[in-house]
mmCIF file of C-alpha atoms in Angstrom:
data_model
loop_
_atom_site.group_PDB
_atom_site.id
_atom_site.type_symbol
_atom_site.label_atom_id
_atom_site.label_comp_id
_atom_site.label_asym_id
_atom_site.label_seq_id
_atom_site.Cartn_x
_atom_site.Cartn_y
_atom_site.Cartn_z
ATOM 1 C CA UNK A 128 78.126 -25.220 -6.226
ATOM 2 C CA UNK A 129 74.491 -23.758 -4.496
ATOM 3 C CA UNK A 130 72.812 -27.216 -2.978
ATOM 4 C CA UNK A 131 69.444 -27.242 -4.877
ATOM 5 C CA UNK A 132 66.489 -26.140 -3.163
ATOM 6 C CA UNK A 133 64.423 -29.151 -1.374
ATOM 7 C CA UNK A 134 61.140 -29.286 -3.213
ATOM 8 C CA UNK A 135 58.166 -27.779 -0.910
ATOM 9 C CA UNK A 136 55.669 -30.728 -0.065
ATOM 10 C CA UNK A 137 52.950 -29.289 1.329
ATOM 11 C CA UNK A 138 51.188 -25.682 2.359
ATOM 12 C CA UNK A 139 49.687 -24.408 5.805
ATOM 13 C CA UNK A 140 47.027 -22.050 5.776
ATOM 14 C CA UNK A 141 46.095 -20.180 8.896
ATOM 15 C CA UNK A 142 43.535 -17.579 8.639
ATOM 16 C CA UNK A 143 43.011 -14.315 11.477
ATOM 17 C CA UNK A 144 39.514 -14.265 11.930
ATOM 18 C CA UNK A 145 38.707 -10.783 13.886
ATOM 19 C CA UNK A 146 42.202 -10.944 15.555
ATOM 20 C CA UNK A 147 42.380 -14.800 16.011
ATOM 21 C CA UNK A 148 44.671 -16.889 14.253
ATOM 22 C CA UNK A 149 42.965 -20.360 12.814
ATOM 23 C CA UNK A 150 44.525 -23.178 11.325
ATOM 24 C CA UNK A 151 43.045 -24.719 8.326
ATOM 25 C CA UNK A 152 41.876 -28.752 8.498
ATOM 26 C CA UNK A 153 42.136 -29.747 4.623
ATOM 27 C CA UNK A 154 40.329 -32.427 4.847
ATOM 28 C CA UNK A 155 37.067 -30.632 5.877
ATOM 29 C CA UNK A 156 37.789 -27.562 4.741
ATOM 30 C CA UNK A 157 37.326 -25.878 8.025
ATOM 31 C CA UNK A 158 39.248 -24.556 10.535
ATOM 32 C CA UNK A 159 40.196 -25.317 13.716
ATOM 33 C CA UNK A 160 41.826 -23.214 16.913
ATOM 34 C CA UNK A 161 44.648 -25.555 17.635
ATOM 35 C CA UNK A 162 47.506 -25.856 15.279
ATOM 36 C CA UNK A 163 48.526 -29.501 16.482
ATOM 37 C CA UNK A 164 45.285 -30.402 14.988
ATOM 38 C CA UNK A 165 45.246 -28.967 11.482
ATOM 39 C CA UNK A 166 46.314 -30.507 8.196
ATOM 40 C CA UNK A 167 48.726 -29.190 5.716
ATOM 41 C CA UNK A 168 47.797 -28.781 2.015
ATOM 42 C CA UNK A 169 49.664 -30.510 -0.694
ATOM 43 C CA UNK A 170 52.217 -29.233 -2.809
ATOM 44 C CA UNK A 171 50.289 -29.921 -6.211
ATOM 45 C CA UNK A 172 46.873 -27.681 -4.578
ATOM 46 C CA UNK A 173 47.684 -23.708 -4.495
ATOM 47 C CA UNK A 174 44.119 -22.222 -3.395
ATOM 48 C CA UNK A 175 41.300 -23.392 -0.944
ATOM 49 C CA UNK A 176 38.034 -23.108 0.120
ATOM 50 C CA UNK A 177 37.252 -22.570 3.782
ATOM 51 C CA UNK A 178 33.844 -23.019 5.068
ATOM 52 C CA UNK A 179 32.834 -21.750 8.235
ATOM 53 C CA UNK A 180 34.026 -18.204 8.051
ATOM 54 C CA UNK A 181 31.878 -16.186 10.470
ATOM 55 C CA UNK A 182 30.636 -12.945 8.541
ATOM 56 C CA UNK A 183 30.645 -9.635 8.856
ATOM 57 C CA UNK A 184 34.045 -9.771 10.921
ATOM 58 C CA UNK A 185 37.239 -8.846 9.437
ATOM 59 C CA UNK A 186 39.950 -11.982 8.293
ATOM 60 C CA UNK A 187 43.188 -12.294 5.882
ATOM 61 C CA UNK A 188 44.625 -15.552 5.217
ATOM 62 C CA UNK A 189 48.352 -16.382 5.538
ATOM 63 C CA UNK A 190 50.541 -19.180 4.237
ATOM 64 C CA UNK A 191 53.740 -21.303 4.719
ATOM 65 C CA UNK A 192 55.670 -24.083 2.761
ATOM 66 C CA UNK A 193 56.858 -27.253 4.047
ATOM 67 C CA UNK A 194 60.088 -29.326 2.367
ATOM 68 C CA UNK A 195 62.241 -31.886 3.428
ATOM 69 C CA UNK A 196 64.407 -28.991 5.289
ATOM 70 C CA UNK A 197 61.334 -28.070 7.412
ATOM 71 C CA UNK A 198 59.111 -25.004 7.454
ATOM 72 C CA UNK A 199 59.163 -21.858 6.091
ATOM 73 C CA UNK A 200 57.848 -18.649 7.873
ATOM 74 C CA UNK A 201 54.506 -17.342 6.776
ATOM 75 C CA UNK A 202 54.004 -15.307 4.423
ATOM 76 C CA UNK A 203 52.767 -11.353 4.632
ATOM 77 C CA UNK A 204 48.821 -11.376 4.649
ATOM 78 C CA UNK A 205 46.159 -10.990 2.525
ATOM 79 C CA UNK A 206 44.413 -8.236 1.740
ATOM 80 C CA UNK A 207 41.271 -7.931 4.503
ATOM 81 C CA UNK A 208 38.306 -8.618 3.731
ATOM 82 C CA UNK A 209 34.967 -9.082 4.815
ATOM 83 C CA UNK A 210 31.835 -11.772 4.180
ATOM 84 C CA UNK A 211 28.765 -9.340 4.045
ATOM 85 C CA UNK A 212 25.192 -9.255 2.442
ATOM 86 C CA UNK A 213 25.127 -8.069 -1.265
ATOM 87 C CA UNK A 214 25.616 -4.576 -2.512
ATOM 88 C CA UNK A 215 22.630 -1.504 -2.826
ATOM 89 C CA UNK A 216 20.965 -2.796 -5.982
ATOM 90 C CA UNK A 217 20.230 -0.119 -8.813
ATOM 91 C CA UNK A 218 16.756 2.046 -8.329
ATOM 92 C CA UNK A 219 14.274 -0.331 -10.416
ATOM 93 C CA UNK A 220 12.121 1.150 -13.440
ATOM 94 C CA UNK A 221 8.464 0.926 -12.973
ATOM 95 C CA UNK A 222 5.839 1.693 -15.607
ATOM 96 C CA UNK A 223 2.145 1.572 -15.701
ATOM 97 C CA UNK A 224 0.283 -1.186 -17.393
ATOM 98 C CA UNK A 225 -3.498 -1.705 -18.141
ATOM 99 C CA UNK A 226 -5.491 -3.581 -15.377
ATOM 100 C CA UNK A 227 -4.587 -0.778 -13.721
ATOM 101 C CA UNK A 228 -0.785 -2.911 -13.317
ATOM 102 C CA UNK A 229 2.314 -1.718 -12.520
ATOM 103 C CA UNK A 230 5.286 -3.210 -13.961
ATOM 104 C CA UNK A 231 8.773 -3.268 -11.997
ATOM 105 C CA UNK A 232 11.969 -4.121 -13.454
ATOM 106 C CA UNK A 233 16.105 -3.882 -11.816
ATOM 107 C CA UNK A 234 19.510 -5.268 -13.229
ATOM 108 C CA UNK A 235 20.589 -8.444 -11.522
ATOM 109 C CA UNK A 236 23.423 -7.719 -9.115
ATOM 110 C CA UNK A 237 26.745 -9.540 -8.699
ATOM 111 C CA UNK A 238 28.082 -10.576 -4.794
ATOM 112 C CA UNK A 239 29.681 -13.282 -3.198
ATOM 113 C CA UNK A 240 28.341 -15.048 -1.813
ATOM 114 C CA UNK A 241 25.646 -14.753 -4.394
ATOM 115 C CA UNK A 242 22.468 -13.712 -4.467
ATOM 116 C CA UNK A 243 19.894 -15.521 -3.463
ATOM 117 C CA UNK A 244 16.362 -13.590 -3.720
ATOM 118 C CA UNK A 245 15.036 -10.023 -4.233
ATOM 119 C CA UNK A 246 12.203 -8.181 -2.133
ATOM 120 C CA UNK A 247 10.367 -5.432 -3.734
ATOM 121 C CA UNK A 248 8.471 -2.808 -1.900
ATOM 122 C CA UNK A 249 6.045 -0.004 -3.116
ATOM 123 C CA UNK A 250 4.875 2.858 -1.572
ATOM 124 C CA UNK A 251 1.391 4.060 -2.313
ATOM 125 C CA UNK A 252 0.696 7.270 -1.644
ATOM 126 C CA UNK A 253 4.152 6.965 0.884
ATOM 127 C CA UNK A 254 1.985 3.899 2.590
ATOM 128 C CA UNK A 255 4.855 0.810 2.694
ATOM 129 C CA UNK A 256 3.626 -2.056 0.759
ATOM 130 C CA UNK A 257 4.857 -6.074 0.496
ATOM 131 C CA UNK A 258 4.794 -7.376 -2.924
ATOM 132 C CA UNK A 259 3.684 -10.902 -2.664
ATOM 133 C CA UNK A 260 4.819 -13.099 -5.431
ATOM 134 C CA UNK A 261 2.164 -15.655 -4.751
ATOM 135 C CA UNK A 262 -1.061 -13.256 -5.971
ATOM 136 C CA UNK A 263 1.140 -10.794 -7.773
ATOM 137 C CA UNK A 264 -0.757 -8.022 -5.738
ATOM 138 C CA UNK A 265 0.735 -5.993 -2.721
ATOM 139 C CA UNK A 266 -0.031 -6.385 1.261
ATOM 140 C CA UNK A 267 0.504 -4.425 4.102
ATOM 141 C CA UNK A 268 1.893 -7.229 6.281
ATOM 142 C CA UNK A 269 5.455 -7.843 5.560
ATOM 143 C CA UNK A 270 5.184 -11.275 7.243
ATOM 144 C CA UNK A 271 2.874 -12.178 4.414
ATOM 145 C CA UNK A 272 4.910 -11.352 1.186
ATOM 146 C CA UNK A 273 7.925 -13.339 0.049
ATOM 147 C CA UNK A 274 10.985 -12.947 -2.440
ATOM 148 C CA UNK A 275 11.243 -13.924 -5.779
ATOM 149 C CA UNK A 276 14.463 -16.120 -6.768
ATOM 150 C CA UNK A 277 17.806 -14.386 -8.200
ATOM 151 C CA UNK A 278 17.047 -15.427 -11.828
ATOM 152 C CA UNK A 279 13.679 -13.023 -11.450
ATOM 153 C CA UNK A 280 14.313 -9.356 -12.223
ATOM 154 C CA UNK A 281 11.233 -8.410 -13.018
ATOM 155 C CA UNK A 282 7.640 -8.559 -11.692
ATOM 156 C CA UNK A 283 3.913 -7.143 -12.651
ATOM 157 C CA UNK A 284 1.549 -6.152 -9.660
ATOM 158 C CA UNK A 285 -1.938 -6.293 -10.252
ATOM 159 C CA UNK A 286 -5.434 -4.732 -8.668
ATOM 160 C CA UNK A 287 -3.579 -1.302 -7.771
ATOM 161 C CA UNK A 288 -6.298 1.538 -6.436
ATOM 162 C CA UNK A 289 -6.462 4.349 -9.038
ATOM 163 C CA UNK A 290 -5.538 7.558 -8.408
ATOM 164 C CA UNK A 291 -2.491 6.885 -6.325
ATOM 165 C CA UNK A 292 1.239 7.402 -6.491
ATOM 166 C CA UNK A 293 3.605 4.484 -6.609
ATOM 167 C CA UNK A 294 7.148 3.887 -6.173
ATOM 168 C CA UNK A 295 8.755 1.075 -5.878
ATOM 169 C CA UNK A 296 12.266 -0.022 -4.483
ATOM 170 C CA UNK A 297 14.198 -3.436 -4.587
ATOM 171 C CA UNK A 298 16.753 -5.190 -1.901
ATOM 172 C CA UNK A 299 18.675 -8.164 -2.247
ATOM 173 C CA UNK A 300 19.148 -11.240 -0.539
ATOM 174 C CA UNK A 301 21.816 -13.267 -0.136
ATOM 175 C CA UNK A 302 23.449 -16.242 2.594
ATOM 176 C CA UNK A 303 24.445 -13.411 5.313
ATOM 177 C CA UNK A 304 21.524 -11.179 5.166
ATOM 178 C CA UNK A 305 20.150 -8.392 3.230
ATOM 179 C CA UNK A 306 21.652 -5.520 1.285
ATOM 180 C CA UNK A 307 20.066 -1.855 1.782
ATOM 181 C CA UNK A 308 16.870 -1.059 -0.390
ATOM 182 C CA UNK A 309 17.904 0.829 -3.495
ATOM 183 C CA UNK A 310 17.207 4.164 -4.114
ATOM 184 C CA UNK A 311 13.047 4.618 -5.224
ATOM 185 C CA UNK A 312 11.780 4.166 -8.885
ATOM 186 C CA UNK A 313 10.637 7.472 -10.369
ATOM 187 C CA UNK A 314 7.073 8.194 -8.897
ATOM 188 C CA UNK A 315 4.079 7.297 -11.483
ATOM 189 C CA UNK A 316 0.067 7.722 -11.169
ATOM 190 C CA UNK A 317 -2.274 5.485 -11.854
ATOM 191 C CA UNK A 318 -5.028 8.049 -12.987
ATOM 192 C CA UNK A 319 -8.775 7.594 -12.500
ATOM 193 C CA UNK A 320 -10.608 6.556 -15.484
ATOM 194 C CA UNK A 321 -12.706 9.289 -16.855
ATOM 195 C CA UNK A 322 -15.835 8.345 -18.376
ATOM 196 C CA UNK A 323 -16.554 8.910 -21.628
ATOM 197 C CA UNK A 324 -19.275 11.781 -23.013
ATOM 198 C CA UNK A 325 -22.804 10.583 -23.314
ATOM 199 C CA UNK A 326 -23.707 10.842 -27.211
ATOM 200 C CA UNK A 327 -25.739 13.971 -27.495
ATOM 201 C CA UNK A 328 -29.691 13.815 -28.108
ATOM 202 C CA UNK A 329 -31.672 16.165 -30.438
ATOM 203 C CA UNK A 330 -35.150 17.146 -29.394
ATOM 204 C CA UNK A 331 -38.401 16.849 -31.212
ATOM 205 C CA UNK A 332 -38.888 20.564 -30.906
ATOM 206 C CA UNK A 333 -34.763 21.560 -31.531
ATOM 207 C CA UNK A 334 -35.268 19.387 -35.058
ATOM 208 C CA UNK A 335 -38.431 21.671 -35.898
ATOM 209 C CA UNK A 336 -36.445 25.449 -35.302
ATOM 210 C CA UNK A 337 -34.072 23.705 -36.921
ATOM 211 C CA UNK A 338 -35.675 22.906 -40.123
ATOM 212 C CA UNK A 339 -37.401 25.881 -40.090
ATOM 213 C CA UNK A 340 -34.488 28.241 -40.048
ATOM 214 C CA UNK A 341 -33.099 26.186 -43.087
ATOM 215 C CA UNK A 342 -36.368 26.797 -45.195
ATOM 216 C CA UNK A 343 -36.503 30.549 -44.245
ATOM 217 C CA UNK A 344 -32.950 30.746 -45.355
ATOM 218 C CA UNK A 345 -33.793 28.835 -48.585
ATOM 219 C CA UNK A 346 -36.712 31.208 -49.309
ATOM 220 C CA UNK A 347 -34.154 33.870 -49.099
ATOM 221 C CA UNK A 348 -32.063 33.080 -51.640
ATOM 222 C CA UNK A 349 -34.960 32.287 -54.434
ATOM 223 C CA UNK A 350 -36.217 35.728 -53.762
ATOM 224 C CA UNK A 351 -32.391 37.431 -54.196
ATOM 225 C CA UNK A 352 -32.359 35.421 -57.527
ATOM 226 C CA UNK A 353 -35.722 36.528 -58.586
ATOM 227 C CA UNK A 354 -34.962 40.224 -57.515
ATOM 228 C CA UNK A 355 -31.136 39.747 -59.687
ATOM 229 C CA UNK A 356 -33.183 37.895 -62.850
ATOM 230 C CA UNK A 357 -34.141 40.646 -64.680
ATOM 231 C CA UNK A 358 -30.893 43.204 -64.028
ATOM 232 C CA UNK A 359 -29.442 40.050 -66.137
ATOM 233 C CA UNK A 360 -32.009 40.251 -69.034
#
């Protein structure tokens, strides 16, 4: 007869962070650079969070059983991967409102770790511009705008200058940094207004050549009806 397998009790996790092997501590979730000091998983958990993970540095996660018979060897890695800001977001659509306003919407974007906030920026006449959430208008100080929260995907900016060119693009935000600005809105003009035609004014002295040019032309036509009366009789 095979001898039955001893049942595996627990699970070490070590994760290579940039070429460095950790070993995971289950009960804070974090991980530590000495194996005599880390703590196995239990047999009942099969996945983990691990906090602490610097980012932007490359890591894959290996793991190993534990029974009654002892340890296993570890298993072939994960796939690499990296913790990074979020993805380009999609070029925004912007469209011009009365006021003169422009209005500027994008698709949310998915990442992990998630997104947090979105900046917008519009050029004016290829001048950089802050949106500032807090007046809704634009400023030319970046240290004086702000984001607007992940559930936000669209905004309205108000007291534009007419007769400018606008385009706006969007960049996202999330707990390692920024993403790359997308690529630029399609470029719109706020014209001018034009003001209306004054209502035209007839003259005193237009109104008499006037009339009198409709009475000659009256007089006319009596004296072609007198000339035609008697051709009739």
């Amino acid at each position: 007869d095979v001898p039955a397998q001893p049942s595996v009790t627990h699970y070490a996790v070590v994760v290579n962070v940039d070429g460095v092997d950790k070993f995971l501590h289950s009960e804070t979730s974090r991980l530590v650079d000495d194996a005599a000091l880390c703590m196995a998983v239990s047999a009942a958990q099969t996945h983990v969070v691990v906090q602490g993970v610097p980012a932007l540095v490359k890591f894959f996660a290996r793991v190993a059983a534990c029974s009654d018979a002892g340890w296993s060897e570890y298993s072939r890695p994960s796939l690499p991967c990296r913790i990074t800001p979020p993805p380009t977001p999609q070029r925004p659509v912007a469209c011009v409102l009365d006021g003169p306003t422009l209005h500027v919407q994008w698709e949310p974007l998915e990442a992990m770790p998630s997104v947090t906030h979105y900046g917008v920026i519009v050029y004016v006449d290829s001048e950089v511009k802050f949106f500032d959430p807090l007046t809704s208008t634009l400023t030319d100080d970046s240290s004086h705008s702000g984001a607007v929260p992940a559930d936000v995907t669209e905004v309205t900016i108000e007291k534009l200058p007419e007769g400018k060119w606008y385009i706006a693009r969007i960049a996202a935000l999330n707990l390692v940094g920024w993403s790359d600005f997308s690529r630029p809105s399609m470029p719109l003009r706020i014209a001018a207004d034009t003001p209306s035609p004054s209502s035209p004014t007839v003259s005193s002295g237009t109104q008499r050549n006037f009339f009198a040019h409709a009475v000659v032309v009256v007089l006319a036509i009596l004296a072609a009806c007198i000339y035609a009366w008697p051709l009739r009789t």
